[in-house]
CSV table of N, CA, C and O in Angstrom, one decimal:
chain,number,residue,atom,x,y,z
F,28,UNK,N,-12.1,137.5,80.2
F,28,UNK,CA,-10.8,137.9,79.8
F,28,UNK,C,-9.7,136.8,80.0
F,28,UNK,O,-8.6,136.9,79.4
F,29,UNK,N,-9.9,135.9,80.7
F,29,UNK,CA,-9.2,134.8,81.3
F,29,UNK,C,-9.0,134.1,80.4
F,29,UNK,O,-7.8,133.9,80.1
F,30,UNK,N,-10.1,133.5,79.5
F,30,UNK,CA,-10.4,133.2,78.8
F,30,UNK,C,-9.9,133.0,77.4
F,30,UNK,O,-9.8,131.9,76.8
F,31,UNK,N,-9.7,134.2,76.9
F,31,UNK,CA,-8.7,134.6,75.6
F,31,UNK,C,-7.3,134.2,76.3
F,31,UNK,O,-6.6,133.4,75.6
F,32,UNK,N,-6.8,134.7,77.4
F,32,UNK,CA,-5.7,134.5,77.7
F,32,UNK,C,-5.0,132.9,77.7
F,32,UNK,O,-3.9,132.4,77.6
F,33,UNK,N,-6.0,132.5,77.9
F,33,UNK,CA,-5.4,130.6,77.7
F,33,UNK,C,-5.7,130.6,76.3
F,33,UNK,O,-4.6,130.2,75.7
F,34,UNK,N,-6.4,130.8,75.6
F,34,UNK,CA,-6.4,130.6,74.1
F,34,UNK,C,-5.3,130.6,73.7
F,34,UNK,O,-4.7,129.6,73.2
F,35,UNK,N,-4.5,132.3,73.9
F,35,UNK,CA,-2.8,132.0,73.5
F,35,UNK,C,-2.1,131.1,74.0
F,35,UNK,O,-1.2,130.5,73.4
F,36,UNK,N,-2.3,130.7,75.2
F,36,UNK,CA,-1.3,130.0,75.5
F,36,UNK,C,-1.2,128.9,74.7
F,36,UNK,O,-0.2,128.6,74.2
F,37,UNK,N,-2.6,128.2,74.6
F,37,UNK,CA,-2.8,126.6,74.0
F,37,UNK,C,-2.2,126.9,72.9
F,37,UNK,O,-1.3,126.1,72.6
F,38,UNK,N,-2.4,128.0,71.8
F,38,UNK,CA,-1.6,127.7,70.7
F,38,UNK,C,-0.3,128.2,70.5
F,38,UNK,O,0.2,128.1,69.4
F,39,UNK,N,0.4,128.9,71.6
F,39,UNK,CA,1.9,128.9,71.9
F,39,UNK,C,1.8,127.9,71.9
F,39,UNK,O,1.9,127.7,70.7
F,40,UNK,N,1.7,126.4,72.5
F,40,UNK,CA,2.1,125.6,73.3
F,40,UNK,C,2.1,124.7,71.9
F,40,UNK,O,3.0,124.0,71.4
F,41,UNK,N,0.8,125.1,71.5
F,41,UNK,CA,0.4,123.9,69.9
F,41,UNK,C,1.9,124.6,69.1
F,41,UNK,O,2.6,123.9,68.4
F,42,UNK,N,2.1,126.0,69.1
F,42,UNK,CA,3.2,126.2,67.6
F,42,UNK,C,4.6,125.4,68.5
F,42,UNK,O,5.4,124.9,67.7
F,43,UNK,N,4.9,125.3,69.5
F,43,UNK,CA,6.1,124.9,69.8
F,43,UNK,C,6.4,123.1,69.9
F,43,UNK,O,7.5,122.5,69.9
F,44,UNK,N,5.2,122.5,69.9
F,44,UNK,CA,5.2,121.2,69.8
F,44,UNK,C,5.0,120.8,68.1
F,44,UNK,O,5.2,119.6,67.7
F,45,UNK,N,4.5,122.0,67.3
F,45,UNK,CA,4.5,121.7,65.8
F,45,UNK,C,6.3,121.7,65.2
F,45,UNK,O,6.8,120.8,64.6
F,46,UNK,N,6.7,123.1,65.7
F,46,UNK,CA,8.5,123.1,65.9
F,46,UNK,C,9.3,121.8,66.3
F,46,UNK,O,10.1,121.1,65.6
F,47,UNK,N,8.8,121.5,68.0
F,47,UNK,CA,9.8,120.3,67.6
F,47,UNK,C,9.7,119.2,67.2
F,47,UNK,O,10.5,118.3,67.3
F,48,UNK,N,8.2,119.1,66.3
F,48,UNK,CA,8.2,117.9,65.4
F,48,UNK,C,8.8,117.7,64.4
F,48,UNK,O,9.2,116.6,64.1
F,49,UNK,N,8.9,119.1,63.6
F,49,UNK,CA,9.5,119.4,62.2
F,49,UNK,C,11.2,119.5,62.8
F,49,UNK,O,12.2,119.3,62.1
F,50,UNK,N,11.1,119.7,63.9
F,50,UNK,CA,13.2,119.8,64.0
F,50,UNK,C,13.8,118.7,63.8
F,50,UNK,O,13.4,117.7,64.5
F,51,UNK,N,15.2,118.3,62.8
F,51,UNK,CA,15.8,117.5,62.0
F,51,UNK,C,16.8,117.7,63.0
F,51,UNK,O,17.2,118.8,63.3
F,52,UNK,N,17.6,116.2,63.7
F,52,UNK,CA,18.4,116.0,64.1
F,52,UNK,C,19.5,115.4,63.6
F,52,UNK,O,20.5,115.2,64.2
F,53,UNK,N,19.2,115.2,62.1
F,53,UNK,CA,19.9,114.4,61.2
F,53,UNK,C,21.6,115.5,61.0
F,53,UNK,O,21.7,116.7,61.1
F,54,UNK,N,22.3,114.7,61.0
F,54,UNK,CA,23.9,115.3,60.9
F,54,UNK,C,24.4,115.1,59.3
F,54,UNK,O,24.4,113.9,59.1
F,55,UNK,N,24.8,116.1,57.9
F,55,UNK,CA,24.9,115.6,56.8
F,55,UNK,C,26.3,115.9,56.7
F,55,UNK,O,26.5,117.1,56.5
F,56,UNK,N,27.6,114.8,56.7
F,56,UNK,CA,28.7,114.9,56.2
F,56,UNK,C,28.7,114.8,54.9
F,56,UNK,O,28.9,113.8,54.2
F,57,UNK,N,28.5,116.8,54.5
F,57,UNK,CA,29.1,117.4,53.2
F,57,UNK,C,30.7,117.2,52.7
F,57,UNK,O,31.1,117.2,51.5
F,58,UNK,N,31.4,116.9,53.7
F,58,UNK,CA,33.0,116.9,52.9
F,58,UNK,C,33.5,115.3,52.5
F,58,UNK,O,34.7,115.1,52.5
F,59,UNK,N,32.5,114.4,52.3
F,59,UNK,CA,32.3,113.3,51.9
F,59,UNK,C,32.2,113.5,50.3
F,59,UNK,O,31.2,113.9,49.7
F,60,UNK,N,33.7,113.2,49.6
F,60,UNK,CA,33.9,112.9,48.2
F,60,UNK,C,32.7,111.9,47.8
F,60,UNK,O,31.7,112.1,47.1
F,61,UNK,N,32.9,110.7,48.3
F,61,UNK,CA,31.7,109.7,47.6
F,61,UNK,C,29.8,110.2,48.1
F,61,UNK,O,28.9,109.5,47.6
F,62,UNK,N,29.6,111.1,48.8
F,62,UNK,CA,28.3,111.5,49.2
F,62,UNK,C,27.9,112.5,48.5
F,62,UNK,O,26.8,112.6,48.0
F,63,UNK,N,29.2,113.9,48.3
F,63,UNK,CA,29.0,114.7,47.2
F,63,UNK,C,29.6,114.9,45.9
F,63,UNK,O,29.8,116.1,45.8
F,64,UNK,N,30.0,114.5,45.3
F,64,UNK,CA,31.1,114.4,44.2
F,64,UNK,C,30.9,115.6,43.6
F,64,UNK,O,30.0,116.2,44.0
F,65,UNK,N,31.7,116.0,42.7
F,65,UNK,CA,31.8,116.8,41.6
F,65,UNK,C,30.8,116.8,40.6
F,65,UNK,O,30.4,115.7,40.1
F,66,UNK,N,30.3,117.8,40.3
F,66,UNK,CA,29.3,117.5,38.8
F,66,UNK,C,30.3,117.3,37.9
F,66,UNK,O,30.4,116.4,37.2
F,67,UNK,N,31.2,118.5,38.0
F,67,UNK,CA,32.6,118.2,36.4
F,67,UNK,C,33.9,118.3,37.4
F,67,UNK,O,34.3,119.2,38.1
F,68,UNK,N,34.4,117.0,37.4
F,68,UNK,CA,35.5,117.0,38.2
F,68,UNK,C,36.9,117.6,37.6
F,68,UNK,O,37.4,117.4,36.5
F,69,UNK,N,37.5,118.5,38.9
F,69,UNK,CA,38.4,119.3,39.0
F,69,UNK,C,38.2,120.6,38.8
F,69,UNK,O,39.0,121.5,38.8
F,70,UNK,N,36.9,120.7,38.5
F,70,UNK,CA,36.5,122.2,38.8
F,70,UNK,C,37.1,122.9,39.7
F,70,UNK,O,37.8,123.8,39.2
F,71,UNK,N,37.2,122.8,41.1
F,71,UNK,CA,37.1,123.5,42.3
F,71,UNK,C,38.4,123.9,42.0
F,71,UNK,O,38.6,125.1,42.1
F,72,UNK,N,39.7,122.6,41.6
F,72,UNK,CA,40.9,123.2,41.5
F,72,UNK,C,40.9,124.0,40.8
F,72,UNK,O,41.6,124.9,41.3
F,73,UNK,N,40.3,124.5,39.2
F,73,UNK,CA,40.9,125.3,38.5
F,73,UNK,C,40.6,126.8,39.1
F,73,UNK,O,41.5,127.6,39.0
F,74,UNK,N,38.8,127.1,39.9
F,74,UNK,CA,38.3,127.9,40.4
F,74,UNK,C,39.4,129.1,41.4
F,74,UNK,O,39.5,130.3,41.4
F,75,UNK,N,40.1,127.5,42.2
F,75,UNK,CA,40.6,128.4,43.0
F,75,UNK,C,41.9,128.6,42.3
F,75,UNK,O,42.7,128.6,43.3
F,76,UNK,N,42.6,128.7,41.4
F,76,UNK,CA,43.6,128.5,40.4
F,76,UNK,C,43.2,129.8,40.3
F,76,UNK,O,43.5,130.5,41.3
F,77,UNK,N,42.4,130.5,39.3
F,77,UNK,CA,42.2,131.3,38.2
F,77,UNK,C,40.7,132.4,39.5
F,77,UNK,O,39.9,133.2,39.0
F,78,UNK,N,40.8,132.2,40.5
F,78,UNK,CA,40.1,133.0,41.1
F,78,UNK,C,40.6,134.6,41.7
F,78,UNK,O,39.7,135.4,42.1
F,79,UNK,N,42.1,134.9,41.6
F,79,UNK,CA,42.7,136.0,42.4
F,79,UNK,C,41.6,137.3,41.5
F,79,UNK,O,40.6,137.0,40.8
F,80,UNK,N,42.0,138.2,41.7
F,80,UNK,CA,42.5,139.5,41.4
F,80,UNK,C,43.2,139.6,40.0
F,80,UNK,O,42.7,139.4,38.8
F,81,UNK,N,44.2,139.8,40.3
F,81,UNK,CA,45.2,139.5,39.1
F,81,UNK,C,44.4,139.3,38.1
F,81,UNK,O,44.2,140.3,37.3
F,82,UNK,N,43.6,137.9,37.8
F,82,UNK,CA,43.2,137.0,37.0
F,82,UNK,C,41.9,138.1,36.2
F,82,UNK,O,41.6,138.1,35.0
F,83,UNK,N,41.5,138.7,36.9
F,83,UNK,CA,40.2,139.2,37.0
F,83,UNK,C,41.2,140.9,35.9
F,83,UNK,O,41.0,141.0,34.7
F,84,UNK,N,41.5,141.3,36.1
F,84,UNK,CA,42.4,142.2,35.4
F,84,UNK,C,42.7,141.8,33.9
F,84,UNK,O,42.6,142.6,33.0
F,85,UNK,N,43.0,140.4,33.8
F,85,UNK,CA,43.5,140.4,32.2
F,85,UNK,C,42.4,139.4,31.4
F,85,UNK,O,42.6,138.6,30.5
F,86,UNK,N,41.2,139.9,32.1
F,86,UNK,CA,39.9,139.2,31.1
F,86,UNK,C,40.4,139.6,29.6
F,86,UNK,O,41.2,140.6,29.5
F,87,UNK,N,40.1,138.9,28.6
F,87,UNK,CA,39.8,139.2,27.1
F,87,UNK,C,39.4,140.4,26.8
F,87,UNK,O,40.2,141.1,26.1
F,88,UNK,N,38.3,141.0,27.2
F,88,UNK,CA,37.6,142.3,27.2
F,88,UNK,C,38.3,143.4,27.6
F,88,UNK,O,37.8,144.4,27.2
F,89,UNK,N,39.8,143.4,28.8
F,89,UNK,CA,40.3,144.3,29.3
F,89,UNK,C,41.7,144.7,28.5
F,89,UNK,O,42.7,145.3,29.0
F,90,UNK,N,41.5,144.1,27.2
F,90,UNK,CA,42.9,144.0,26.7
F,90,UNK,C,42.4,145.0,25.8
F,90,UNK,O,41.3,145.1,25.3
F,91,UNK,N,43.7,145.9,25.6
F,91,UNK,CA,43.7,147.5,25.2
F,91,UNK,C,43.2,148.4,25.9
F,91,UNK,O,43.4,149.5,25.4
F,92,UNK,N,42.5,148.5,27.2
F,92,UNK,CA,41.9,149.0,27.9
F,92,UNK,C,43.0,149.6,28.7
F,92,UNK,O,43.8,148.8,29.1
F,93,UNK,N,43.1,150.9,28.9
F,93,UNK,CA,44.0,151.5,30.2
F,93,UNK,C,43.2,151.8,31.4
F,93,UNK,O,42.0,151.9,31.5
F,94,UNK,N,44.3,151.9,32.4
F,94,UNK,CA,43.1,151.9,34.1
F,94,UNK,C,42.8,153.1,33.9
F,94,UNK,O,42.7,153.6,35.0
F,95,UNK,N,42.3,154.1,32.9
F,95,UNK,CA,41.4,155.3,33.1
F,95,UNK,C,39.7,154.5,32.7
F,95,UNK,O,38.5,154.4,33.0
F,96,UNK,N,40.6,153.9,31.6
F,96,UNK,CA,39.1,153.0,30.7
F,96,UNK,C,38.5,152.4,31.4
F,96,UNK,O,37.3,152.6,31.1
F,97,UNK,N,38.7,151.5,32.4
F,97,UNK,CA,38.5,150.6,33.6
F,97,UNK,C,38.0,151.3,34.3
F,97,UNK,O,36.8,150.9,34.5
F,98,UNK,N,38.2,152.4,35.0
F,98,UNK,CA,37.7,152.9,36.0
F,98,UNK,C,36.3,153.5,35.6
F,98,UNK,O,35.3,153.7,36.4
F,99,UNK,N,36.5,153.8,34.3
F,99,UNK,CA,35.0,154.5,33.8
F,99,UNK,C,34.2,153.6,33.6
F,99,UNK,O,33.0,153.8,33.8
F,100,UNK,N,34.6,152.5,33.3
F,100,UNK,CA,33.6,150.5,33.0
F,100,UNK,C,33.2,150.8,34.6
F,100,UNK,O,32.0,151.1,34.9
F,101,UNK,N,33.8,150.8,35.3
F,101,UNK,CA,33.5,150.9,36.6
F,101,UNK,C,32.4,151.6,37.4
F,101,UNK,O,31.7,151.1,38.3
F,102,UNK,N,32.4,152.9,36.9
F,102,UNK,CA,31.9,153.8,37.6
F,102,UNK,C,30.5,153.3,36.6
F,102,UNK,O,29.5,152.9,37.3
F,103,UNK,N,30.4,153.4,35.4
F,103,UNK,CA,29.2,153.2,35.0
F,103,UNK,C,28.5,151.8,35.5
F,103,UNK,O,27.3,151.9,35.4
F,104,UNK,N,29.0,150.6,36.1
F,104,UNK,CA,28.6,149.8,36.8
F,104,UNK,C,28.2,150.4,37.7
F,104,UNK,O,27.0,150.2,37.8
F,105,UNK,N,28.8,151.3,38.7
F,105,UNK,CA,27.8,151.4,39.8
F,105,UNK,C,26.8,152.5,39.8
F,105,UNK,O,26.4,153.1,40.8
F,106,UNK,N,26.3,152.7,38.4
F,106,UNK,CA,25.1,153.5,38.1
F,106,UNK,C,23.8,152.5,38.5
F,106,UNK,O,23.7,151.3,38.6
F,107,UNK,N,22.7,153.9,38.9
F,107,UNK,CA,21.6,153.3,38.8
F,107,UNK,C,21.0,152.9,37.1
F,107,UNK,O,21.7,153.1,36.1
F,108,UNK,N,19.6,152.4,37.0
F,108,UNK,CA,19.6,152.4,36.0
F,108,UNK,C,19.1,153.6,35.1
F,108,UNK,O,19.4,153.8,34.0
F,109,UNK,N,18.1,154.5,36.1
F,109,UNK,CA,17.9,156.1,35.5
F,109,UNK,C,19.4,156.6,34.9
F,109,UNK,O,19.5,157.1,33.7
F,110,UNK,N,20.8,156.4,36.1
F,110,UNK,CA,21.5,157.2,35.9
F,110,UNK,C,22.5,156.8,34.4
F,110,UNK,O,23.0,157.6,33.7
F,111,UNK,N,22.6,155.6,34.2
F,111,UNK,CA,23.1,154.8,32.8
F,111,UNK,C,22.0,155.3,31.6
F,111,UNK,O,22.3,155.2,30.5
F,112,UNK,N,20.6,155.8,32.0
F,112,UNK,CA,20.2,156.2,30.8
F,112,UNK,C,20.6,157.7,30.8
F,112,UNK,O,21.4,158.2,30.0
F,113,UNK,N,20.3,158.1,31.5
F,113,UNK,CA,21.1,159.5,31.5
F,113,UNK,C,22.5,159.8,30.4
F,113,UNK,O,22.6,160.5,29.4
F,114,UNK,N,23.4,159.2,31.1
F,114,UNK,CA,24.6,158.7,30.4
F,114,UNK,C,24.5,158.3,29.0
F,114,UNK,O,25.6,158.5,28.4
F,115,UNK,N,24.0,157.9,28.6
F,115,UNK,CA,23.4,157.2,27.6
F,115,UNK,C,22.7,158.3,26.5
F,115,UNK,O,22.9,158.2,25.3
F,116,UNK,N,22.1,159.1,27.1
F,116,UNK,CA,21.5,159.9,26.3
F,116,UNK,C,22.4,161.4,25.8
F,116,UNK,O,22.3,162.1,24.8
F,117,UNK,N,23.5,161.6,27.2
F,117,UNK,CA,24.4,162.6,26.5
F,117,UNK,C,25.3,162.2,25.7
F,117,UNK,O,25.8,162.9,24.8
F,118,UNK,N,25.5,160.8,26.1
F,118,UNK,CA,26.5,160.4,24.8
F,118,UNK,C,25.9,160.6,22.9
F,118,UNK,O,26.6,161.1,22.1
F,119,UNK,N,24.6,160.0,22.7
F,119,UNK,CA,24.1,160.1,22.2
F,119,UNK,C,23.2,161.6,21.4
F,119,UNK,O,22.8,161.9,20.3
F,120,UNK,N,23.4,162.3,23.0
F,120,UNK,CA,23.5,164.2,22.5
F,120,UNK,C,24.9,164.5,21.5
F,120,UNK,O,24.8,164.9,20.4
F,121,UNK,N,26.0,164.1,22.2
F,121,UNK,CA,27.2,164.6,21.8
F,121,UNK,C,27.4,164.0,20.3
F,121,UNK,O,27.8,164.7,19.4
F,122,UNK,N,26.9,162.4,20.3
F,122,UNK,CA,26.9,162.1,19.2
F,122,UNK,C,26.7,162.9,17.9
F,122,UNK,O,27.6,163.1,17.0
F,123,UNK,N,25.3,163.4,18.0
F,123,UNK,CA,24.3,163.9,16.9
F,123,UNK,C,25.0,165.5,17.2
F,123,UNK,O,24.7,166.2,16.3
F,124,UNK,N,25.7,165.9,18.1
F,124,UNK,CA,26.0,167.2,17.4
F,124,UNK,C,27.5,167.1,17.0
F,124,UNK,O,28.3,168.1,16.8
F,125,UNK,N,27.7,166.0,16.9
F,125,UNK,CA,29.3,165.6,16.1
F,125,UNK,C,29.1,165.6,15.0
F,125,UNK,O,29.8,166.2,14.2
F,126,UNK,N,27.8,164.7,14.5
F,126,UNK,CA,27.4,164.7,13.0
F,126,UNK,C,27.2,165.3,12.4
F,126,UNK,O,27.6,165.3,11.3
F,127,UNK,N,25.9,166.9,13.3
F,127,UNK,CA,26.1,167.8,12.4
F,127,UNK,C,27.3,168.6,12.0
F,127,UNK,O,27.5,169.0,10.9
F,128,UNK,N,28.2,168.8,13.0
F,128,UNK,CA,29.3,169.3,12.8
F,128,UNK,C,30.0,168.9,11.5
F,128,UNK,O,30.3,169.8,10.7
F,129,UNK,N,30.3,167.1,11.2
F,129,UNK,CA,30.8,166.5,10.2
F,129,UNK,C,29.8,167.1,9.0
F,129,UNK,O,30.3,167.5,7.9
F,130,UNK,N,28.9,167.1,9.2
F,130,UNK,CA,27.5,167.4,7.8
F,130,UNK,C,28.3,168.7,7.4
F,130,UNK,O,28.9,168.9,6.4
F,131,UNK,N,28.2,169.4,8.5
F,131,UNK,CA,28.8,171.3,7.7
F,131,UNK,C,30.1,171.1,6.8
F,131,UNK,O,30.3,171.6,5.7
F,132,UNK,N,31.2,170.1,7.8
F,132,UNK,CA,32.4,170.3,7.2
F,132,UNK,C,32.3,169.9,5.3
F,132,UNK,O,32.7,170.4,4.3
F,133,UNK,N,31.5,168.8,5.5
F,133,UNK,CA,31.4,168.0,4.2
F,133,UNK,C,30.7,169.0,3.3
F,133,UNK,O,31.4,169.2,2.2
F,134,UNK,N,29.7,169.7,3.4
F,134,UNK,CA,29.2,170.6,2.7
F,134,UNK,C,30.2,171.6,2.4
F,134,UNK,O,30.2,172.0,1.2
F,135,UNK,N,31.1,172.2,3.4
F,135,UNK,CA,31.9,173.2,3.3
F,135,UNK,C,33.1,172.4,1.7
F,135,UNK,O,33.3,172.9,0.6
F,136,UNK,N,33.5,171.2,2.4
F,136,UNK,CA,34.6,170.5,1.6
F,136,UNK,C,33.9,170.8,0.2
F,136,UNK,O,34.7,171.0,-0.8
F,137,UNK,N,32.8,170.7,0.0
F,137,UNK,CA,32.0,170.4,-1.3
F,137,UNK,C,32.0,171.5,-2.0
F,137,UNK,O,32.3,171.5,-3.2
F,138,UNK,N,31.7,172.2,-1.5
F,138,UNK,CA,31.6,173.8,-1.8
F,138,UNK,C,33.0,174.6,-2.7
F,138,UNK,O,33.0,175.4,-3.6
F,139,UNK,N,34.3,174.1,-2.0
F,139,UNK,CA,35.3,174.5,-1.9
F,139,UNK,C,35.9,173.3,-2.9
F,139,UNK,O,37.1,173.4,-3.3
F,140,UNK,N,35.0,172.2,-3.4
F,140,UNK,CA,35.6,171.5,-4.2
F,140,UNK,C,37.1,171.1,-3.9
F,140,UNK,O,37.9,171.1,-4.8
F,141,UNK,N,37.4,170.7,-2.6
F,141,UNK,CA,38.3,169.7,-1.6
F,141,UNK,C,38.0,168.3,-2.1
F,141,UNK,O,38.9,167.5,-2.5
F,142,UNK,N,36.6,168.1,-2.0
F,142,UNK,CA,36.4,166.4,-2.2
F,142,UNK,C,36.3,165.9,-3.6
F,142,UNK,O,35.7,164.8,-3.7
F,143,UNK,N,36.7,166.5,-5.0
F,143,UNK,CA,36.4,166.1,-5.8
F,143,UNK,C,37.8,165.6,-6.2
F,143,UNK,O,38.9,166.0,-5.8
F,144,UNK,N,37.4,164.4,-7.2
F,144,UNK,CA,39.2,163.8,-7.8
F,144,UNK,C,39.6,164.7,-8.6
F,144,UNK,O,39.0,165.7,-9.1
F,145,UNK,N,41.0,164.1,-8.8
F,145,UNK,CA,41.7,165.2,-10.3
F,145,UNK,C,41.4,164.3,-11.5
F,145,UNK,O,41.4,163.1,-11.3
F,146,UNK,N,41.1,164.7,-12.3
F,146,UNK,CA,41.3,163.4,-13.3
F,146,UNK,C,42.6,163.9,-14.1
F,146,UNK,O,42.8,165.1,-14.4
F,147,UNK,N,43.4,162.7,-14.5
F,147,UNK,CA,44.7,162.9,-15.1
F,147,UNK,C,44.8,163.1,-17.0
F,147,UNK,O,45.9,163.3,-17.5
């Protein structure tokens, strides 16, 4: 039993001298302009320019949008993806019984001769 018991130790002893061989004492000054430069310079300034809040509010996409509209963009973001098909599918319920609805009126209009021209 002794026996197994030094076994672990020897290869405790082997993973911790494998550790401090691979341990890097090297120090890398990152805030060194000429060691890291910019890929596209002046990025960072615009980043932090155009980074608030605010900014994030008057995307292209949020224009005509009111904060009820937003908050529903929202809420459907934090759907799962079952629950966006879900969503997805009553919209597309509601859809198809809008259509039929429009289908009756049109037939009704037709019937009732609403939709035909006058001719002069």
């Amino acid at each position: 039993m002794a026996a197994s018991h030094t076994g672990v130790t020897q290869s405790v002893d082997a993973m911790d001298t494998l550790d401090d061989s691979l341990l890097s004492l090297e120090k890398l000054d990152r805030t060194s302009p000429e060691m890291w430069p910019e890929q596209i310079p002046g990025v960072s300034e615009f980043v932090s320019l155009h980074s608030s809040a605010a900014y994030a509010l008057q995307q292209p996409w949020t224009r005509g949008l009111d904060p009820d509209d937003i908050n529903l963009l929202h809420q459907f973001g934090s759907l799962t993806a079952s629950g966006l098909i879900a969503e997805v599918k009553k919209l597309h319920d509601v859809a198809y019984q809008l259509g039929l609805e429009e289908a009756k009126e049109m037939t009704r209009g037709k019937y009732l001769n609403i939709l035909t021209r006058r001719r002069r």
